Structures are given as structure tokens and as C-alpha cells.
PDB file of N, CA and C in Angstrom:
ATOM      1  N   UNK K   1    -192.233  11.226 -94.792  1.00  0.00           N
ATOM      2  CA  UNK K   1    -192.694  11.488 -93.446  1.00  0.00           C
ATOM      3  C   UNK K   1    -191.843  12.557 -92.791  1.00  0.00           C
ATOM      4  N   UNK K   2    -192.481  13.367 -92.027  1.00  0.00           N
ATOM      5  CA  UNK K   2    -191.785  14.416 -91.299  1.00  0.00           C
ATOM      6  C   UNK K   2    -190.796  13.834 -90.282  1.00  0.00           C
ATOM      7  N   UNK K   3    -191.202  12.769 -89.604  1.00  0.00           N
ATOM      8  CA  UNK K   3    -190.340  12.176 -88.577  1.00  0.00           C
ATOM      9  C   UNK K   3    -189.033  11.648 -89.162  1.00  0.00           C
ATOM     10  N   UNK K   4    -189.081  11.064 -90.344  1.00  0.00           N
ATOM     11  CA  UNK K   4    -187.858  10.534 -90.958  1.00  0.00           C
ATOM     12  C   UNK K   4    -186.833  11.638 -91.203  1.00  0.00           C
ATOM     13  N   UNK K   5    -187.302  12.820 -91.496  1.00  0.00           N
ATOM     14  CA  UNK K   5    -186.389  13.920 -91.788  1.00  0.00           C
ATOM     15  C   UNK K   5    -186.001  14.722 -90.546  1.00  0.00           C
ATOM     16  N   UNK K   6    -186.849  14.726 -89.519  1.00  0.00           N
ATOM     17  CA  UNK K   6    -186.633  15.666 -88.419  1.00  0.00           C
ATOM     18  C   UNK K   6    -186.445  15.077 -87.030  1.00  0.00           C
ATOM     19  N   UNK K   7    -186.841  13.836 -86.788  1.00  0.00           N
ATOM     20  CA  UNK K   7    -186.683  13.263 -85.449  1.00  0.00           C
ATOM     21  C   UNK K   7    -185.235  12.874 -85.187  1.00  0.00           C
ATOM     22  N   UNK K   8    -184.861  12.915 -83.917  1.00  0.00           N
ATOM     23  CA  UNK K   8    -183.499  12.541 -83.537  1.00  0.00           C
ATOM     24  C   UNK K   8    -183.472  11.132 -82.952  1.00  0.00           C
ATOM     25  N   UNK K   9    -184.026  10.941 -81.762  1.00  0.00           N
ATOM     26  CA  UNK K   9    -183.875   9.656 -81.080  1.00  0.00           C
ATOM     27  C   UNK K   9    -184.737   8.538 -81.661  1.00  0.00           C
ATOM     28  N   UNK K  10    -185.811   8.847 -82.349  1.00  0.00           N
ATOM     29  CA  UNK K  10    -186.679   7.803 -82.904  1.00  0.00           C
ATOM     30  C   UNK K  10    -186.437   7.550 -84.388  1.00  0.00           C
ATOM     31  N   UNK K  11    -185.379   8.093 -84.934  1.00  0.00           N
ATOM     32  CA  UNK K  11    -185.108   7.950 -86.357  1.00  0.00           C
ATOM     33  C   UNK K  11    -184.197   6.745 -86.590  1.00  0.00           C
ATOM     34  N   UNK K  12    -184.750   5.514 -86.401  1.00  0.00           N
ATOM     35  CA  UNK K  12    -183.928   4.312 -86.474  1.00  0.00           C
ATOM     36  C   UNK K  12    -183.329   4.076 -87.856  1.00  0.00           C
ATOM     37  N   UNK K  13    -184.044   4.413 -88.918  1.00  0.00           N
ATOM     38  CA  UNK K  13    -183.507   4.199 -90.260  1.00  0.00           C
ATOM     39  C   UNK K  13    -182.225   5.006 -90.458  1.00  0.00           C
ATOM     40  N   UNK K  14    -182.213   6.252 -90.054  1.00  0.00           N
ATOM     41  CA  UNK K  14    -181.011   7.068 -90.153  1.00  0.00           C
ATOM     42  C   UNK K  14    -179.887   6.457 -89.310  1.00  0.00           C
ATOM     43  N   UNK K  15    -180.213   6.087 -88.087  1.00  0.00           N
ATOM     44  CA  UNK K  15    -179.191   5.568 -87.178  1.00  0.00           C
ATOM     45  C   UNK K  15    -178.599   4.242 -87.660  1.00  0.00           C
ATOM     46  N   UNK K  16    -179.404   3.394 -88.278  1.00  0.00           N
ATOM     47  CA  UNK K  16    -178.883   2.131 -88.799  1.00  0.00           C
ATOM     48  C   UNK K  16    -177.814   2.353 -89.860  1.00  0.00           C
ATOM     49  N   UNK K  17    -177.993   3.363 -90.678  1.00  0.00           N
ATOM     50  CA  UNK K  17    -177.078   3.589 -91.795  1.00  0.00           C
ATOM     51  C   UNK K  17    -176.061   4.701 -91.543  1.00  0.00           C
ATOM     52  N   UNK K  18    -176.027   5.177 -90.314  1.00  0.00           N
ATOM     53  CA  UNK K  18    -175.041   6.192 -89.908  1.00  0.00           C
ATOM     54  C   UNK K  18    -174.514   5.844 -88.511  1.00  0.00           C
ATOM     55  N   UNK K  19    -174.222   4.554 -88.284  1.00  0.00           N
ATOM     56  CA  UNK K  19    -173.822   4.111 -86.953  1.00  0.00           C
ATOM     57  C   UNK K  19    -172.618   4.887 -86.432  1.00  0.00           C
ATOM     58  N   UNK K  20    -172.709   5.253 -85.158  1.00  0.00           N
ATOM     59  CA  UNK K  20    -171.602   5.920 -84.491  1.00  0.00           C
ATOM     60  C   UNK K  20    -171.320   7.321 -84.977  1.00  0.00           C
ATOM     61  N   UNK K  21    -172.316   7.960 -85.602  1.00  0.00           N
ATOM     62  CA  UNK K  21    -172.048   9.276 -86.207  1.00  0.00           C
ATOM     63  C   UNK K  21    -171.574  10.313 -85.204  1.00  0.00           C
ATOM     64  N   UNK K  22    -172.033  10.256 -83.950  1.00  0.00           N
ATOM     65  CA  UNK K  22    -171.574  11.262 -82.990  1.00  0.00           C
ATOM     66  C   UNK K  22    -170.101  11.065 -82.643  1.00  0.00           C
ATOM     67  N   UNK K  23    -169.690   9.802 -82.453  1.00  0.00           N
ATOM     68  CA  UNK K  23    -168.284   9.519 -82.159  1.00  0.00           C
ATOM     69  C   UNK K  23    -167.379   9.787 -83.338  1.00  0.00           C
ATOM     70  N   UNK K  24    -167.835   9.410 -84.533  1.00  0.00           N
ATOM     71  CA  UNK K  24    -167.048   9.662 -85.741  1.00  0.00           C
ATOM     72  C   UNK K  24    -166.860  11.166 -85.926  1.00  0.00           C
ATOM     73  N   UNK K  25    -167.933  11.918 -85.729  1.00  0.00           N
ATOM     74  CA  UNK K  25    -167.864  13.375 -85.861  1.00  0.00           C
ATOM     75  C   UNK K  25    -166.925  13.972 -84.804  1.00  0.00           C
ATOM     76  N   UNK K  26    -167.052  13.513 -83.562  1.00  0.00           N
ATOM     77  CA  UNK K  26    -166.222  14.041 -82.474  1.00  0.00           C
ATOM     78  C   UNK K  26    -164.749  13.749 -82.706  1.00  0.00           C
ATOM     79  N   UNK K  27    -164.436  12.643 -83.370  1.00  0.00           N
ATOM     80  CA  UNK K  27    -163.051  12.279 -83.675  1.00  0.00           C
ATOM     81  C   UNK K  27    -162.492  13.051 -84.855  1.00  0.00           C
ATOM     82  N   UNK K  28    -163.347  13.783 -85.562  1.00  0.00           N
ATOM     83  CA  UNK K  28    -162.889  14.498 -86.740  1.00  0.00           C
ATOM     84  C   UNK K  28    -162.789  13.616 -87.973  1.00  0.00           C
ATOM     85  N   UNK K  29    -163.494  12.481 -87.945  1.00  0.00           N
ATOM     86  CA  UNK K  29    -163.430  11.534 -89.061  1.00  0.00           C
ATOM     87  C   UNK K  29    -164.618  11.645 -90.013  1.00  0.00           C
ATOM     88  N   UNK K  30    -165.299  12.764 -89.995  1.00  0.00           N
ATOM     89  CA  UNK K  30    -166.446  12.952 -90.881  1.00  0.00           C
ATOM     90  C   UNK K  30    -167.738  13.112 -90.098  1.00  0.00           C
ATOM     91  N   UNK K  31    -168.812  13.320 -90.817  1.00  0.00           N
ATOM     92  CA  UNK K  31    -170.095  13.586 -90.168  1.00  0.00           C
ATOM     93  C   UNK K  31    -171.156  12.554 -90.536  1.00  0.00           C
ATOM     94  N   UNK K  32    -170.785  11.476 -91.178  1.00  0.00           N
ATOM     95  CA  UNK K  32    -171.777  10.509 -91.651  1.00  0.00           C
ATOM     96  C   UNK K  32    -171.854   9.243 -90.818  1.00  0.00           C
ATOM     97  N   UNK K  33    -170.854   8.912 -90.043  1.00  0.00           N
ATOM     98  CA  UNK K  33    -170.865   7.649 -89.323  1.00  0.00           C
ATOM     99  C   UNK K  33    -170.472   6.501 -90.241  1.00  0.00           C
ATOM    100  N   UNK K  34    -170.780   5.294 -89.806  1.00  0.00           N
ATOM    101  CA  UNK K  34    -170.409   4.085 -90.527  1.00  0.00           C
ATOM    102  C   UNK K  34    -171.644   3.517 -91.229  1.00  0.00           C
ATOM    103  N   UNK K  35    -171.565   3.302 -92.528  1.00  0.00           N
ATOM    104  CA  UNK K  35    -172.705   2.776 -93.289  1.00  0.00           C
ATOM    105  C   UNK K  35    -172.677   1.257 -93.404  1.00  0.00           C
ATOM    106  N   UNK K  36    -171.505   0.641 -93.336  1.00  0.00           N
ATOM    107  CA  UNK K  36    -171.391  -0.804 -93.526  1.00  0.00           C
ATOM    108  C   UNK K  36    -172.125  -1.560 -92.422  1.00  0.00           C
ATOM    109  N   UNK K  37    -172.707  -2.671 -92.785  1.00  0.00           N
ATOM    110  CA  UNK K  37    -173.401  -3.528 -91.828  1.00  0.00           C
ATOM    111  C   UNK K  37    -172.376  -4.228 -90.939  1.00  0.00           C
ATOM    112  N   UNK K  38    -172.514  -4.112 -89.612  1.00  0.00           N
ATOM    113  CA  UNK K  38    -171.533  -4.709 -88.724  1.00  0.00           C
ATOM    114  C   UNK K  38    -171.794  -6.183 -88.407  1.00  0.00           C
ATOM    115  N   UNK K  39    -172.878  -6.712 -88.922  1.00  0.00           N
ATOM    116  CA  UNK K  39    -173.272  -8.060 -88.550  1.00  0.00           C
ATOM    117  C   UNK K  39    -173.007  -9.038 -89.690  1.00  0.00           C
ATOM    118  N   UNK K  40    -172.084  -9.954 -89.469  1.00  0.00           N
ATOM    119  CA  UNK K  40    -171.685 -10.913 -90.492  1.00  0.00           C
ATOM    120  C   UNK K  40    -172.876 -11.735 -90.984  1.00  0.00           C
ATOM    121  N   UNK K  41    -173.766 -12.135 -90.052  1.00  0.00           N
ATOM    122  CA  UNK K  41    -174.914 -12.942 -90.465  1.00  0.00           C
ATOM    123  C   UNK K  41    -175.795 -12.200 -91.470  1.00  0.00           C
ATOM    124  N   UNK K  42    -176.035 -10.925 -91.250  1.00  0.00           N
ATOM    125  CA  UNK K  42    -176.886 -10.163 -92.173  1.00  0.00           C
ATOM    126  C   UNK K  42    -176.217  -9.989 -93.537  1.00  0.00           C
ATOM    127  N   UNK K  43    -174.910  -9.821 -93.538  1.00  0.00           N
ATOM    128  CA  UNK K  43    -174.191  -9.760 -94.815  1.00  0.00           C
ATOM    129  C   UNK K  43    -174.336 -11.087 -95.565  1.00  0.00           C
ATOM    130  N   UNK K  44    -174.221 -12.192 -94.834  1.00  0.00           N
ATOM    131  CA  UNK K  44    -174.410 -13.507 -95.454  1.00  0.00           C
ATOM    132  C   UNK K  44    -175.834 -13.648 -95.977  1.00  0.00           C
ATOM    133  N   UNK K  45    -176.802 -13.196 -95.199  1.00  0.00           N
ATOM    134  CA  UNK K  45    -178.210 -13.298 -95.598  1.00  0.00           C
ATOM    135  C   UNK K  45    -178.455 -12.582 -96.920  1.00  0.00           C
ATOM    136  N   UNK K  46    -177.871 -11.419 -97.088  1.00  0.00           N
ATOM    137  CA  UNK K  46    -178.057 -10.654 -98.324  1.00  0.00           C
ATOM    138  C   UNK K  46    -177.326 -11.306 -99.494  1.00  0.00           C
ATOM    139  N   UNK K  47    -176.100 -11.754 -99.258  1.00  0.00           N
ATOM    140  CA  UNK K  47    -175.265 -12.265-100.346  1.00  0.00           C
ATOM    141  C   UNK K  47    -175.490 -13.748-100.636  1.00  0.00           C
ATOM    142  N   UNK K  48    -175.788 -14.535 -99.600  1.00  0.00           N
ATOM    143  CA  UNK K  48    -175.971 -15.982 -99.762  1.00  0.00           C
ATOM    144  C   UNK K  48    -177.143 -16.441 -98.893  1.00  0.00           C
ATOM    145  N   UNK K  49    -178.366 -16.151 -99.317  1.00  0.00           N
ATOM    146  CA  UNK K  49    -179.533 -16.441 -98.472  1.00  0.00           C
ATOM    147  C   UNK K  49    -179.691 -17.919 -98.110  1.00  0.00           C
ATOM    148  N   UNK K  50    -179.360 -18.812 -99.019  1.00  0.00           N
ATOM    149  CA  UNK K  50    -179.482 -20.248 -98.720  1.00  0.00           C
ATOM    150  C   UNK K  50    -178.513 -20.642 -97.604  1.00  0.00           C
ATOM    151  N   UNK K  51    -177.301 -20.130 -97.646  1.00  0.00           N
ATOM    152  CA  UNK K  51    -176.327 -20.396 -96.594  1.00  0.00           C
ATOM    153  C   UNK K  51    -176.822 -19.836 -95.264  1.00  0.00           C
ATOM    154  N   UNK K  52    -177.385 -18.634 -95.269  1.00  0.00           N
ATOM    155  CA  UNK K  52    -177.913 -18.038 -94.047  1.00  0.00           C
ATOM    156  C   UNK K  52    -179.046 -18.892 -93.478  1.00  0.00           C
ATOM    157  N   UNK K  53    -179.877 -19.437 -94.358  1.00  0.00           N
ATOM    158  CA  UNK K  53    -180.961 -20.318 -93.920  1.00  0.00           C
ATOM    159  C   UNK K  53    -180.383 -21.560 -93.236  1.00  0.00           C
ATOM    160  N   UNK K  54    -179.369 -22.140 -93.827  1.00  0.00           N
ATOM    161  CA  UNK K  54    -178.719 -23.315 -93.239  1.00  0.00           C
ATOM    162  C   UNK K  54    -178.073 -22.980 -91.893  1.00  0.00           C
ATOM    163  N   UNK K  55    -177.465 -21.812 -91.796  1.00  0.00           N
ATOM    164  CA  UNK K  55    -176.853 -21.380 -90.538  1.00  0.00           C
ATOM    165  C   UNK K  55    -177.909 -21.229 -89.443  1.00  0.00           C
ATOM    166  N   UNK K  56    -179.055 -20.652 -89.801  1.00  0.00           N
ATOM    167  CA  UNK K  56    -180.111 -20.471 -88.801  1.00  0.00           C
ATOM    168  C   UNK K  56    -180.688 -21.816 -88.377  1.00  0.00           C
ATOM    169  N   UNK K  57    -180.815 -22.734 -89.331  1.00  0.00           N
ATOM    170  CA  UNK K  57    -181.325 -24.059 -89.009  1.00  0.00           C
ATOM    171  C   UNK K  57    -180.377 -24.817 -88.080  1.00  0.00           C
ATOM    172  N   UNK K  58    -179.096 -24.549 -88.168  1.00  0.00           N
ATOM    173  CA  UNK K  58    -178.115 -25.218 -87.318  1.00  0.00           C
ATOM    174  C   UNK K  58    -178.302 -24.864 -85.841  1.00  0.00           C
ATOM    175  N   UNK K  59    -178.872 -23.704 -85.555  1.00  0.00           N
ATOM    176  CA  UNK K  59    -179.084 -23.298 -84.161  1.00  0.00           C
ATOM    177  C   UNK K  59    -180.559 -23.249 -83.781  1.00  0.00           C
ATOM    178  N   UNK K  60    -181.457 -23.534 -84.731  1.00  0.00           N
ATOM    179  CA  UNK K  60    -182.886 -23.542 -84.413  1.00  0.00           C
ATOM    180  C   UNK K  60    -183.468 -24.908 -84.743  1.00  0.00           C
ATOM    181  N   UNK K  61    -184.043 -25.046 -85.925  1.00  0.00           N
ATOM    182  CA  UNK K  61    -184.598 -26.330 -86.363  1.00  0.00           C
ATOM    183  C   UNK K  61    -184.587 -26.396 -87.874  1.00  0.00           C
ATOM    184  N   UNK K  62    -184.761 -27.595 -88.429  1.00  0.00           N
ATOM    185  CA  UNK K  62    -184.713 -27.792 -89.874  1.00  0.00           C
ATOM    186  C   UNK K  62    -186.095 -27.968 -90.505  1.00  0.00           C
ATOM    187  N   UNK K  63    -187.126 -28.091 -89.696  1.00  0.00           N
ATOM    188  CA  UNK K  63    -188.470 -28.331 -90.227  1.00  0.00           C
ATOM    189  C   UNK K  63    -189.402 -27.172 -89.906  1.00  0.00           C
ATOM    190  N   UNK K  64    -190.473 -27.040 -90.700  1.00  0.00           N
ATOM    191  CA  UNK K  64    -191.422 -25.949 -90.441  1.00  0.00           C
ATOM    192  C   UNK K  64    -192.356 -26.275 -89.285  1.00  0.00           C
ATOM    193  N   UNK K  65    -192.565 -27.557 -89.013  1.00  0.00           N
ATOM    194  CA  UNK K  65    -193.414 -27.965 -87.905  1.00  0.00           C
ATOM    195  C   UNK K  65    -192.591 -28.447 -86.727  1.00  0.00           C
ATOM    196  N   UNK K  66    -193.199 -28.392 -85.546  1.00  0.00           N
ATOM    197  CA  UNK K  66    -192.554 -28.922 -84.342  1.00  0.00           C
ATOM    198  C   UNK K  66    -193.545 -29.842 -83.639  1.00  0.00           C
ATOM    199  N   UNK K  67    -193.061 -30.962 -83.114  1.00  0.00           N
ATOM    200  CA  UNK K  67    -193.958 -31.946 -82.513  1.00  0.00           C
ATOM    201  C   UNK K  67    -194.575 -31.467 -81.204  1.00  0.00           C
ATOM    202  N   UNK K  68    -193.912 -30.594 -80.480  1.00  0.00           N
ATOM    203  CA  UNK K  68    -194.434 -30.143 -79.191  1.00  0.00           C
ATOM    204  C   UNK K  68    -195.553 -29.101 -79.335  1.00  0.00           C
ATOM    205  N   UNK K  69    -195.721 -28.563 -80.539  1.00  0.00           N
ATOM    206  CA  UNK K  69    -196.744 -27.534 -80.749  1.00  0.00           C
ATOM    207  C   UNK K  69    -197.311 -27.671 -82.164  1.00  0.00           C
ATOM    208  N   UNK K  70    -198.091 -28.721 -82.407  1.00  0.00           N
ATOM    209  CA  UNK K  70    -198.599 -28.950 -83.756  1.00  0.00           C
ATOM    210  C   UNK K  70    -199.559 -27.861 -84.224  1.00  0.00           C
ATOM    211  N   UNK K  71    -199.503 -27.576 -85.511  1.00  0.00           N
ATOM    212  CA  UNK K  71    -200.386 -26.609 -86.154  1.00  0.00           C
ATOM    213  C   UNK K  71    -201.081 -27.331 -87.292  1.00  0.00           C
ATOM    214  N   UNK K  72    -202.400 -27.192 -87.376  1.00  0.00           N
ATOM    215  CA  UNK K  72    -203.155 -27.869 -88.414  1.00  0.00           C
ATOM    216  C   UNK K  72    -202.626 -27.498 -89.791  1.00  0.00           C
ATOM    217  N   UNK K  73    -202.359 -28.533 -90.601  1.00  0.00           N
ATOM    218  CA  UNK K  73    -201.885 -28.317 -91.966  1.00  0.00           C
ATOM    219  C   UNK K  73    -200.384 -28.205 -92.110  1.00  0.00           C
ATOM    220  N   UNK K  74    -199.659 -28.123 -91.005  1.00  0.00           N
ATOM    221  CA  UNK K  74    -198.187 -28.052 -91.030  1.00  0.00           C
ATOM    222  C   UNK K  74    -197.657 -29.417 -90.599  1.00  0.00           C
ATOM    223  N   UNK K  75    -196.848 -30.072 -91.417  1.00  0.00           N
ATOM    224  CA  UNK K  75    -196.363 -31.410 -91.046  1.00  0.00           C
ATOM    225  C   UNK K  75    -195.415 -31.378 -89.860  1.00  0.00           C
ATOM    226  N   UNK K  76    -195.582 -32.353 -88.981  1.00  0.00           N
ATOM    227  CA  UNK K  76    -194.659 -32.486 -87.859  1.00  0.00           C
ATOM    228  C   UNK K  76    -193.376 -33.150 -88.356  1.00  0.00           C
ATOM    229  N   UNK K  77    -192.268 -32.918 -87.710  1.00  0.00           N
ATOM    230  CA  UNK K  77    -191.018 -33.547 -88.151  1.00  0.00           C
ATOM    231  C   UNK K  77    -191.081 -35.057 -87.954  1.00  0.00           C
ATOM    232  N   UNK K  78    -190.423 -35.777 -88.850  1.00  0.00           N
ATOM    233  CA  UNK K  78    -190.335 -37.222 -88.703  1.00  0.00           C
ATOM    234  C   UNK K  78    -189.258 -37.558 -87.682  1.00  0.00           C
ATOM    235  N   UNK K  79    -189.444 -38.651 -86.989  1.00  0.00           N
ATOM    236  CA  UNK K  79    -188.449 -39.102 -86.013  1.00  0.00           C
ATOM    237  C   UNK K  79    -187.145 -39.421 -86.720  1.00  0.00           C
ATOM    238  N   UNK K  80    -186.036 -39.023 -86.126  1.00  0.00           N
ATOM    239  CA  UNK K  80    -184.718 -39.315 -86.721  1.00  0.00           C
ATOM    240  C   UNK K  80    -184.128 -40.552 -86.125  1.00  0.00           C
TER     241      UNK K  80
END
């Protein structure tokens, strides 16, 4: 795509993998920015997906269904 190669502000793929490139360049530390993922959860998701699933369930829910909003064919959680 032309936009991937030539757009500036809407080129999110470039910006994700070149974070802080303007500051890094201005500091004289190179012209590429930072490629490493800054989010620990996403690193866990890539390296240990089951652990990431458990982490998300700890702050959301453990079942695919919810009793307050039933969906046909999706089981509601059992009472604990």
C-alpha cells in the first residue's frame, strides 16, 4: 500500500515498531526509535499465552457466558 510507505501521522504500523523515533533521533541515539514492546502483558501473551489468559480472567471473568446477558447456545456460569 502506498500509505504504509508514505503516510506520516496515519502510519500506525511504522509507529508501533519505531516508538519515540523523533526523540531518539533528536537525542542523537539513532533514527529508528525503540522496537521492543513496552507492554509486559503483550510480551506475556506472545511468550506464554495460557498465562496471559489466566491474567485476563483474574480481572474480567473465567467463563464464556455471563448470567446478566445470556446468549443462546452459550452456557451461563454456574453458581459458586
